[in-house]
Amino acid sequence: MHGFILSEQWLDTDQGLTLRYWLSTDKGPVPIEFPKQETVCFCPQSRVSELPDWPGLRTQALDLKHFSGQAVSAVYCERYALHLQLRNQAQSLNLPLWEAEIKPSSRFLMERYITGAMQFQPPTSSSTAISKNAHATEYIIHPKIAPSQYQPNLKVCSMDIETSMPSKTQKEKLYSIGFATQWLHQGETIREKRVFMLGDPSAPHPAWLQFFKNVKSLLLAANEYVQQLDPDVFIGWNVIKFDFTVLERVYREHGVNFHWSREAKGVQLREGQNNLIFVDIPGRVIVDGIDALRNATYSFESFSLEFVSQALLGTGKAIDKKDVNNRGQAITDLFSLDKQALAKYNVKDCELVLDIFDHTQILQYLIQRSFLTGHLLDRVGGSVAAFEFLYLPKLHRAGYVAPNLGEGFDAIKAPGGFVMDSAPGLYDDVLVLDFKSLYPSIIRTFKIDPMGLIEGLNTYENNPEQCIPGFHDAQFHRQHHFLPTIIEELWAERDVAKKQNNAATSQAIKIIMNSFYGILGSTGCRFFDARLASSITERGHEIIQDSAKWINEKGYQVIYGDTDSVFVYLKNQYSINEAKKVGLTLQQGLNTYWKNRLKDDFNIESHLEIEFENHYRKFLMPTIRGSELGSKKRYAGLKNNDEMVFKGLEAVRSDWTLFAKEVQTELYTRIFHDQDYIEYLMAELTALQQGQRDESLVYKKRIRKPLHTYVKNIPPQIQAAKKASEFYSKQNLNSPYEHGGWIEYIITMQGPTAIECINQHTPINYEHYIQKQMAPVIDSILYFLGSSFDQLINPQRDIFH
């Protein structure tokens, strides 16, 4: 049989350390168990005698060595609790234990090269054992397992709760629990919705809505429904930090087992580092939509469900738009006056999350990420862990164990990506040439690899021709390495995924490959060595600078360069076809140049690949505000298809108002198309002053620390938040800003004011918006036309100067 891994856990039992995995198979969920396991870590053979002589602990000398060359022994513990005790003891003795942080359930799979799914075969005798808890769970004990590429058909349940607003004296009260579930049946997509709500059970209601006279009966019914529905994956929006956190408390307060897992024990929450909350729900997975989209590099001005659903789907919550920013009161009003309307709102949120998952294929992305990295679907972040999952088994088979954090070379500081000083101006015909996955291609070309560095340094003195030089005396072995091969394999898989239009796999591979540089340059990675990161970034600097020099020698002008791209001004007027021809000629010439140069200088094959990416008919490289120097990572351009592109400018920044964004976008569009813009600007100025743009004047900024910590430096958003706290306090409500978060505010004649504290009589400070929002975005381009916003609105001023 084949099964996709949904959850994993380790626990100490009467039989010692036990590993459990729940799998999704074609025949339904299957749990497998491996009792009598041991944890393993490594220590220097020369210091084994210093280890405590504890029952359940054993050591074994191995034919492995540390990066320092020390021979190592494996240290095995029968129980995880003993392993933790050993780590504490070793720390007190200053005795290094290598790879002691690896979770036993992860190590068990990684050493067998199992990622995502596994093939399993029960033993021929005594194949199952039944646990003795209240809800007997049959585990397949010690099956034979092997890697598998089995693609699961998961039943996905989107859930959402509605509650009262918490006050200073009372926590949230549960109103309802909504479910919207989707699965495939005989090739057809099936959806089912259900809402459980407090209310009169005898009141008329649709079939998908059920009322309960008290919270306890509602919770029991939710338990029964979840067990009957039996989903593989729960999804939601802020689902762990809010929905499951509130539900866990409500279940506990009412003395009901939170029985939503596939095992008898209730759902359990635990706190991790950085205020993260984890949910133990054996047999199922909880995927938060916000975390999943961020992991896949989606970016939105706001990750509220309303904003994301409007941006992706063009639709939003089942509540009046005017009430979206005051949902707490609107929900309480609906619960009191129109419970069916609240139920529709509840289940609509569930359906929106399902639709977002469908639209983005985010679950498919997470599944493919699992196959590539060994991560479970609910893993947030974890790029370092993914690297270790891929790298450690290969490293062990090559005769090494991995170092600990802090053991790498850090006598230098690796620079970041190269950003060239720009030549500010308003240009016709600018080409962009982009190195395809520059850092992964550098790693692949120059054989940059943690073990390869150790092998290279050990080999260089006696056999330098076997090494490729890096930076800061780094040497990389030409044959003994893994990371370049891993990238080569991933690259090939991504090419296949692209040909098959498999966007989820392609995106997962791209993110993983691009994470490798950051991992090697992070002190949070056990393989950190500043020579590794420097040999990537400084090589990138060299490649961009020498590519720019080569292009300039061809008679063109590189006006900007950023990490892996160069921007080329053609100087003369070109038709679209002529510009494209130049771009392709430069692409071919540069690829040939680097192929020949790397062969001559290093005797290596170049995997660098530069592509002609864009032709901008019009292009603006602005100055730094208040300076004549060119800015960096900020530009705007008009592409051949009339698409406007803004990078780093106010039009695409979340901390500028919608008014400023709209003005900049329209102004640049008009100038790039050689259209009149003065009349437009005067009309916008008048509309602003007459109050016709008030809804576009909202600032949205993040509060990153608790409000009480802001004492001396109090920026506008904090001023607004402190005023809002008084507003909430008068209503006996908790301020949503006390411990951070996002705030929306407007600059009024009384200063920054949160939007919930504004009414139709609040006077807005229009002069602020003229000087701080209109003028900067207008002057950024009028500067290159020999004009300014001030000259437009005060044409007589120069007469007196």
Short mmCIF file of N, CA and C in Angstrom, two decimals, residues 18-143:
data_model
loop_
_atom_site.label_atom_id
_atom_site.label_comp_id
_atom_site.label_asym_id
_atom_site.label_seq_id
_atom_site.Cartn_x
_atom_site.Cartn_y
_atom_site.Cartn_z
N THR A 18 8.42 5.35 20.95
CA THR A 18 7.51 4.88 19.91
C THR A 18 7.26 6.00 18.91
N LEU A 19 7.34 5.65 17.63
CA LEU A 19 7.07 6.61 16.54
C LEU A 19 5.75 6.24 15.89
N ARG A 20 4.90 7.25 15.67
CA ARG A 20 3.61 7.02 15.02
C ARG A 20 3.43 7.96 13.84
N TYR A 21 2.85 7.41 12.78
CA TYR A 21 2.55 8.20 11.58
C TYR A 21 1.14 7.86 11.12
N TRP A 22 0.39 8.89 10.75
CA TRP A 22 -0.92 8.68 10.13
C TRP A 22 -0.79 8.95 8.64
N LEU A 23 -1.35 8.05 7.85
CA LEU A 23 -1.24 8.13 6.40
C LEU A 23 -2.61 8.24 5.76
N SER A 24 -2.67 8.99 4.69
CA SER A 24 -3.87 9.03 3.84
C SER A 24 -3.65 8.07 2.68
N THR A 25 -4.53 7.08 2.55
CA THR A 25 -4.39 6.07 1.50
C THR A 25 -5.67 6.02 0.66
N ASP A 26 -5.62 5.24 -0.40
CA ASP A 26 -6.82 5.05 -1.23
C ASP A 26 -7.92 4.33 -0.46
N LYS A 27 -7.57 3.65 0.62
CA LYS A 27 -8.55 2.91 1.41
C LYS A 27 -8.90 3.63 2.72
N GLY A 28 -8.54 4.91 2.79
CA GLY A 28 -8.84 5.67 3.98
C GLY A 28 -7.62 5.89 4.85
N PRO A 29 -7.79 6.52 6.01
CA PRO A 29 -6.65 6.80 6.89
C PRO A 29 -6.10 5.53 7.53
N VAL A 30 -4.77 5.47 7.61
CA VAL A 30 -4.10 4.30 8.20
C VAL A 30 -3.01 4.79 9.15
N PRO A 31 -3.03 4.34 10.42
CA PRO A 31 -1.93 4.67 11.34
C PRO A 31 -0.91 3.54 11.39
N ILE A 32 0.36 3.89 11.41
CA ILE A 32 1.41 2.89 11.56
C ILE A 32 2.28 3.28 12.75
N GLU A 33 2.92 2.28 13.34
CA GLU A 33 3.64 2.51 14.59
C GLU A 33 4.94 1.73 14.59
N PHE A 34 5.98 2.36 15.15
CA PHE A 34 7.29 1.73 15.27
C PHE A 34 7.73 1.83 16.73
N PRO A 35 7.40 0.82 17.55
CA PRO A 35 7.84 0.84 18.95
C PRO A 35 9.30 0.41 19.08
N LYS A 36 9.81 0.55 20.31
CA LYS A 36 11.18 0.12 20.64
C LYS A 36 12.22 0.79 19.76
N GLN A 37 12.06 2.09 19.51
CA GLN A 37 13.05 2.86 18.76
C GLN A 37 14.01 3.54 19.74
N GLU A 38 15.02 4.17 19.19
CA GLU A 38 16.00 4.89 20.00
C GLU A 38 16.28 6.25 19.36
N THR A 39 16.54 7.26 20.20
CA THR A 39 17.07 8.51 19.67
C THR A 39 18.56 8.31 19.40
N VAL A 40 19.11 9.16 18.55
CA VAL A 40 20.54 9.05 18.27
C VAL A 40 21.12 10.45 18.10
N CYS A 41 22.31 10.62 18.63
CA CYS A 41 23.12 11.81 18.37
C CYS A 41 24.57 11.35 18.39
N PHE A 42 25.50 12.26 18.28
CA PHE A 42 26.89 11.86 18.13
C PHE A 42 27.78 12.69 19.04
N CYS A 43 28.87 12.07 19.49
CA CYS A 43 29.84 12.80 20.32
C CYS A 43 31.25 12.36 19.93
N PRO A 44 32.28 13.11 20.33
CA PRO A 44 33.65 12.70 19.99
C PRO A 44 34.00 11.37 20.65
N GLN A 45 34.61 10.48 19.89
CA GLN A 45 35.02 9.20 20.46
C GLN A 45 35.95 9.40 21.64
N SER A 46 36.76 10.45 21.58
CA SER A 46 37.75 10.68 22.63
C SER A 46 37.12 11.07 23.97
N ARG A 47 35.79 11.39 23.94
CA ARG A 47 35.16 11.86 25.18
C ARG A 47 33.96 10.99 25.59
N VAL A 48 33.86 9.81 25.00
CA VAL A 48 32.75 8.91 25.34
C VAL A 48 32.76 8.57 26.82
N SER A 49 33.95 8.47 27.40
CA SER A 49 34.05 8.09 28.82
C SER A 49 33.41 9.13 29.75
N GLU A 50 33.20 10.33 29.26
CA GLU A 50 32.60 11.37 30.09
C GLU A 50 31.08 11.28 30.14
N LEU A 51 30.49 10.44 29.26
CA LEU A 51 29.04 10.30 29.26
C LEU A 51 28.57 9.57 30.51
N PRO A 52 27.39 9.92 31.00
CA PRO A 52 26.88 9.25 32.22
C PRO A 52 26.54 7.79 31.93
N ASP A 53 26.69 6.96 32.94
CA ASP A 53 26.38 5.53 32.83
C ASP A 53 24.93 5.30 33.27
N TRP A 54 24.00 5.64 32.39
CA TRP A 54 22.58 5.56 32.72
C TRP A 54 21.94 4.35 32.05
N PRO A 55 20.99 3.70 32.71
CA PRO A 55 20.24 2.62 32.06
C PRO A 55 19.49 3.20 30.85
N GLY A 56 19.49 2.43 29.76
CA GLY A 56 18.80 2.89 28.56
C GLY A 56 19.64 3.73 27.64
N LEU A 57 20.90 3.99 28.00
CA LEU A 57 21.83 4.77 27.17
C LEU A 57 22.97 3.87 26.72
N ARG A 58 23.27 3.88 25.44
CA ARG A 58 24.39 3.08 24.94
C ARG A 58 25.15 3.88 23.89
N THR A 59 26.39 3.50 23.65
CA THR A 59 27.22 4.16 22.64
C THR A 59 27.81 3.13 21.69
N GLN A 60 28.20 3.60 20.52
CA GLN A 60 28.82 2.72 19.54
C GLN A 60 29.77 3.54 18.68
N ALA A 61 31.03 3.11 18.60
CA ALA A 61 32.01 3.79 17.75
C ALA A 61 31.62 3.59 16.29
N LEU A 62 31.72 4.67 15.49
CA LEU A 62 31.32 4.62 14.09
C LEU A 62 32.48 5.05 13.20
N ASP A 63 32.39 4.65 11.95
CA ASP A 63 33.38 5.09 10.97
C ASP A 63 32.93 6.41 10.35
N LEU A 64 32.66 7.37 11.23
CA LEU A 64 32.23 8.70 10.81
C LEU A 64 33.11 9.73 11.50
N LYS A 65 33.16 10.93 10.94
CA LYS A 65 33.95 11.99 11.56
C LYS A 65 33.22 13.33 11.46
N HIS A 66 33.61 14.21 12.36
CA HIS A 66 33.09 15.58 12.37
C HIS A 66 33.86 16.40 11.33
N PHE A 67 33.34 17.57 10.98
CA PHE A 67 34.03 18.44 10.02
C PHE A 67 35.44 18.79 10.49
N SER A 68 35.65 18.77 11.81
CA SER A 68 36.98 19.06 12.36
C SER A 68 37.94 17.90 12.20
N GLY A 69 37.42 16.74 11.77
CA GLY A 69 38.25 15.55 11.62
C GLY A 69 38.18 14.60 12.78
N GLN A 70 37.49 14.97 13.88
CA GLN A 70 37.38 14.10 15.04
C GLN A 70 36.54 12.86 14.73
N ALA A 71 37.00 11.70 15.17
CA ALA A 71 36.20 10.48 15.07
C ALA A 71 35.03 10.58 16.03
N VAL A 72 33.89 9.99 15.65
CA VAL A 72 32.69 10.14 16.47
C VAL A 72 32.11 8.78 16.86
N SER A 73 31.34 8.81 17.92
CA SER A 73 30.55 7.65 18.35
C SER A 73 29.08 8.06 18.37
N ALA A 74 28.22 7.11 18.07
CA ALA A 74 26.79 7.34 18.19
C ALA A 74 26.37 7.13 19.63
N VAL A 75 25.41 7.96 20.09
CA VAL A 75 24.87 7.85 21.43
C VAL A 75 23.37 7.59 21.30
N TYR A 76 22.92 6.42 21.79
CA TYR A 76 21.52 6.01 21.63
C TYR A 76 20.80 6.08 22.98
N CYS A 77 19.55 6.54 22.96
CA CYS A 77 18.72 6.58 24.16
C CYS A 77 17.39 5.87 23.89
N GLU A 78 16.95 5.06 24.87
CA GLU A 78 15.72 4.29 24.70
C GLU A 78 14.47 5.17 24.75
N ARG A 79 14.58 6.31 25.42
CA ARG A 79 13.42 7.19 25.57
C ARG A 79 13.82 8.62 25.25
N TYR A 80 12.85 9.37 24.75
CA TYR A 80 13.14 10.76 24.40
C TYR A 80 13.42 11.58 25.65
N ALA A 81 12.73 11.28 26.73
CA ALA A 81 12.98 12.00 27.98
C ALA A 81 14.43 11.82 28.42
N LEU A 82 14.96 10.61 28.24
CA LEU A 82 16.36 10.34 28.57
C LEU A 82 17.29 11.14 27.66
N HIS A 83 16.91 11.25 26.39
CA HIS A 83 17.69 12.02 25.42
C HIS A 83 17.77 13.49 25.85
N LEU A 84 16.66 14.05 26.28
CA LEU A 84 16.65 15.44 26.74
C LEU A 84 17.51 15.60 28.00
N GLN A 85 17.42 14.64 28.87
CA GLN A 85 18.23 14.66 30.09
C GLN A 85 19.72 14.62 29.75
N LEU A 86 20.06 13.81 28.76
CA LEU A 86 21.45 13.70 28.32
C LEU A 86 21.95 15.03 27.74
N ARG A 87 21.12 15.68 26.95
CA ARG A 87 21.51 16.96 26.36
C ARG A 87 21.83 17.98 27.46
N ASN A 88 21.01 18.02 28.49
CA ASN A 88 21.26 18.95 29.59
C ASN A 88 22.56 18.62 30.32
N GLN A 89 22.76 17.33 30.53
CA GLN A 89 23.98 16.89 31.23
C GLN A 89 25.22 17.23 30.41
N ALA A 90 25.15 16.97 29.09
CA ALA A 90 26.30 17.24 28.22
C ALA A 90 26.62 18.74 28.18
N GLN A 91 25.58 19.54 28.19
CA GLN A 91 25.79 20.99 28.19
C GLN A 91 26.53 21.43 29.45
N SER A 92 26.18 20.86 30.57
CA SER A 92 26.85 21.23 31.81
C SER A 92 28.31 20.77 31.82
N LEU A 93 28.62 19.72 31.06
CA LEU A 93 29.99 19.21 30.97
C LEU A 93 30.77 19.83 29.82
N ASN A 94 30.11 20.73 29.05
CA ASN A 94 30.72 21.31 27.85
C ASN A 94 31.16 20.21 26.88
N LEU A 95 30.34 19.17 26.81
CA LEU A 95 30.59 18.02 25.94
C LEU A 95 29.71 18.15 24.70
N PRO A 96 30.30 18.28 23.52
CA PRO A 96 29.47 18.46 22.33
C PRO A 96 28.68 17.19 21.99
N LEU A 97 27.39 17.37 21.72
CA LEU A 97 26.55 16.33 21.14
C LEU A 97 26.07 16.84 19.80
N TRP A 98 26.46 16.17 18.75
CA TRP A 98 26.14 16.64 17.41
C TRP A 98 24.82 16.03 16.92
N GLU A 99 24.04 16.86 16.23
CA GLU A 99 22.75 16.47 15.66
C GLU A 99 21.74 16.04 16.73
N ALA A 100 21.88 16.55 17.92
CA ALA A 100 20.98 16.16 19.02
C ALA A 100 19.61 16.82 18.91
N GLU A 101 19.48 17.86 18.06
CA GLU A 101 18.20 18.57 17.94
C GLU A 101 17.26 17.92 16.93
N ILE A 102 17.74 16.96 16.16
CA ILE A 102 16.91 16.35 15.12
C ILE A 102 15.78 15.55 15.77
N LYS A 103 14.53 15.83 15.37
CA LYS A 103 13.40 15.10 15.92
C LYS A 103 13.49 13.62 15.53
N PRO A 104 13.24 12.71 16.45
CA PRO A 104 13.37 11.29 16.11
C PRO A 104 12.43 10.85 15.00
N SER A 105 11.23 11.40 14.94
CA SER A 105 10.31 11.01 13.87
C SER A 105 10.78 11.49 12.51
N SER A 106 11.48 12.64 12.48
CA SER A 106 12.03 13.14 11.22
C SER A 106 13.26 12.35 10.81
N ARG A 107 14.15 12.06 11.78
CA ARG A 107 15.36 11.31 11.45
C ARG A 107 15.01 9.92 10.91
N PHE A 108 14.00 9.30 11.49
CA PHE A 108 13.58 7.97 11.06
C PHE A 108 13.24 7.98 9.57
N LEU A 109 12.57 9.02 9.11
CA LEU A 109 12.18 9.10 7.70
C LEU A 109 13.33 9.56 6.82
N MET A 110 14.08 10.56 7.28
CA MET A 110 15.12 11.12 6.41
C MET A 110 16.21 10.10 6.09
N GLU A 111 16.55 9.27 7.08
CA GLU A 111 17.60 8.27 6.83
C GLU A 111 17.13 7.17 5.88
N ARG A 112 15.82 7.14 5.64
CA ARG A 112 15.26 6.18 4.67
C ARG A 112 14.83 6.88 3.38
N TYR A 113 15.22 8.14 3.24
CA TYR A 113 14.90 8.96 2.06
C TYR A 113 13.41 9.03 1.79
N ILE A 114 12.61 9.05 2.84
CA ILE A 114 11.15 9.11 2.69
C ILE A 114 10.68 10.54 2.88
N THR A 115 10.11 11.10 1.84
CA THR A 115 9.53 12.44 1.90
C THR A 115 8.12 12.38 1.32
N GLY A 116 7.19 13.03 1.99
CA GLY A 116 5.83 13.13 1.45
C GLY A 116 5.00 11.89 1.65
N ALA A 117 5.40 10.80 1.03
CA ALA A 117 4.61 9.57 1.06
C ALA A 117 5.52 8.38 1.23
N MET A 118 4.91 7.25 1.61
CA MET A 118 5.70 6.02 1.75
C MET A 118 4.90 4.82 1.24
N GLN A 119 5.63 3.83 0.82
CA GLN A 119 5.05 2.53 0.52
C GLN A 119 5.24 1.68 1.77
N PHE A 120 4.20 0.98 2.21
CA PHE A 120 4.33 0.20 3.43
C PHE A 120 3.69 -1.17 3.27
N GLN A 121 4.30 -2.13 3.94
CA GLN A 121 3.83 -3.51 3.88
C GLN A 121 3.85 -4.09 5.28
N PRO A 122 2.67 -4.47 5.84
CA PRO A 122 2.63 -5.02 7.20
C PRO A 122 3.41 -6.33 7.29
N PRO A 123 3.97 -6.59 8.46
CA PRO A 123 4.60 -7.90 8.66
C PRO A 123 3.58 -9.02 8.42
N THR A 124 4.06 -10.20 8.05
CA THR A 124 3.15 -11.30 7.72
C THR A 124 2.42 -11.84 8.94
N SER A 125 2.99 -11.67 10.13
CA SER A 125 2.32 -12.14 11.35
C SER A 125 2.24 -11.01 12.36
N SER A 126 1.21 -11.08 13.20
CA SER A 126 0.99 -10.05 14.23
C SER A 126 1.04 -8.66 13.61
N SER A 127 0.29 -8.50 12.53
CA SER A 127 0.39 -7.27 11.76
C SER A 127 -0.25 -6.08 12.42
N THR A 128 -1.19 -6.28 13.32
CA THR A 128 -1.84 -5.13 13.95
C THR A 128 -1.88 -5.30 15.45
N ALA A 129 -1.93 -4.18 16.12
CA ALA A 129 -2.12 -4.16 17.57
C ALA A 129 -3.18 -3.12 17.86
N ILE A 130 -4.01 -3.38 18.83
CA ILE A 130 -5.10 -2.47 19.16
C ILE A 130 -4.79 -1.79 20.47
N SER A 131 -4.80 -0.46 20.45
CA SER A 131 -4.55 0.28 21.67
C SER A 131 -5.71 0.10 22.64
N LYS A 132 -5.46 0.40 23.89
CA LYS A 132 -6.47 0.12 24.92
C LYS A 132 -7.20 1.38 25.38
N ASN A 133 -7.19 2.42 24.52
CA ASN A 133 -7.91 3.61 24.94
C ASN A 133 -9.40 3.47 24.59
N ALA A 134 -10.17 4.50 24.96
CA ALA A 134 -11.62 4.40 24.82
C ALA A 134 -12.07 4.20 23.39
N HIS A 135 -11.40 4.88 22.45
CA HIS A 135 -11.72 4.69 21.04
C HIS A 135 -10.56 3.91 20.43
N ALA A 136 -10.69 2.59 20.35
CA ALA A 136 -9.60 1.72 19.94
C ALA A 136 -9.08 2.12 18.56
N THR A 137 -7.76 2.28 18.48
CA THR A 137 -7.11 2.63 17.23
C THR A 137 -6.19 1.48 16.83
N GLU A 138 -6.38 0.98 15.65
CA GLU A 138 -5.56 -0.13 15.16
C GLU A 138 -4.33 0.41 14.44
N TYR A 139 -3.16 0.11 14.99
CA TYR A 139 -1.90 0.55 14.38
C TYR A 139 -1.25 -0.63 13.69
N ILE A 140 -0.76 -0.38 12.48
CA ILE A 140 0.08 -1.39 11.82
C ILE A 140 1.48 -1.27 12.42
N ILE A 141 1.93 -2.36 13.03
CA ILE A 141 3.19 -2.33 13.77
C ILE A 141 4.35 -2.77 12.88
N HIS A 142 5.39 -1.97 12.88
CA HIS A 142 6.65 -2.28 12.18
C HIS A 142 6.44 -2.73 10.73
N PRO A 143 5.69 -1.97 9.93
CA PRO A 143 5.60 -2.36 8.51
C PRO A 143 6.93 -2.09 7.81
#
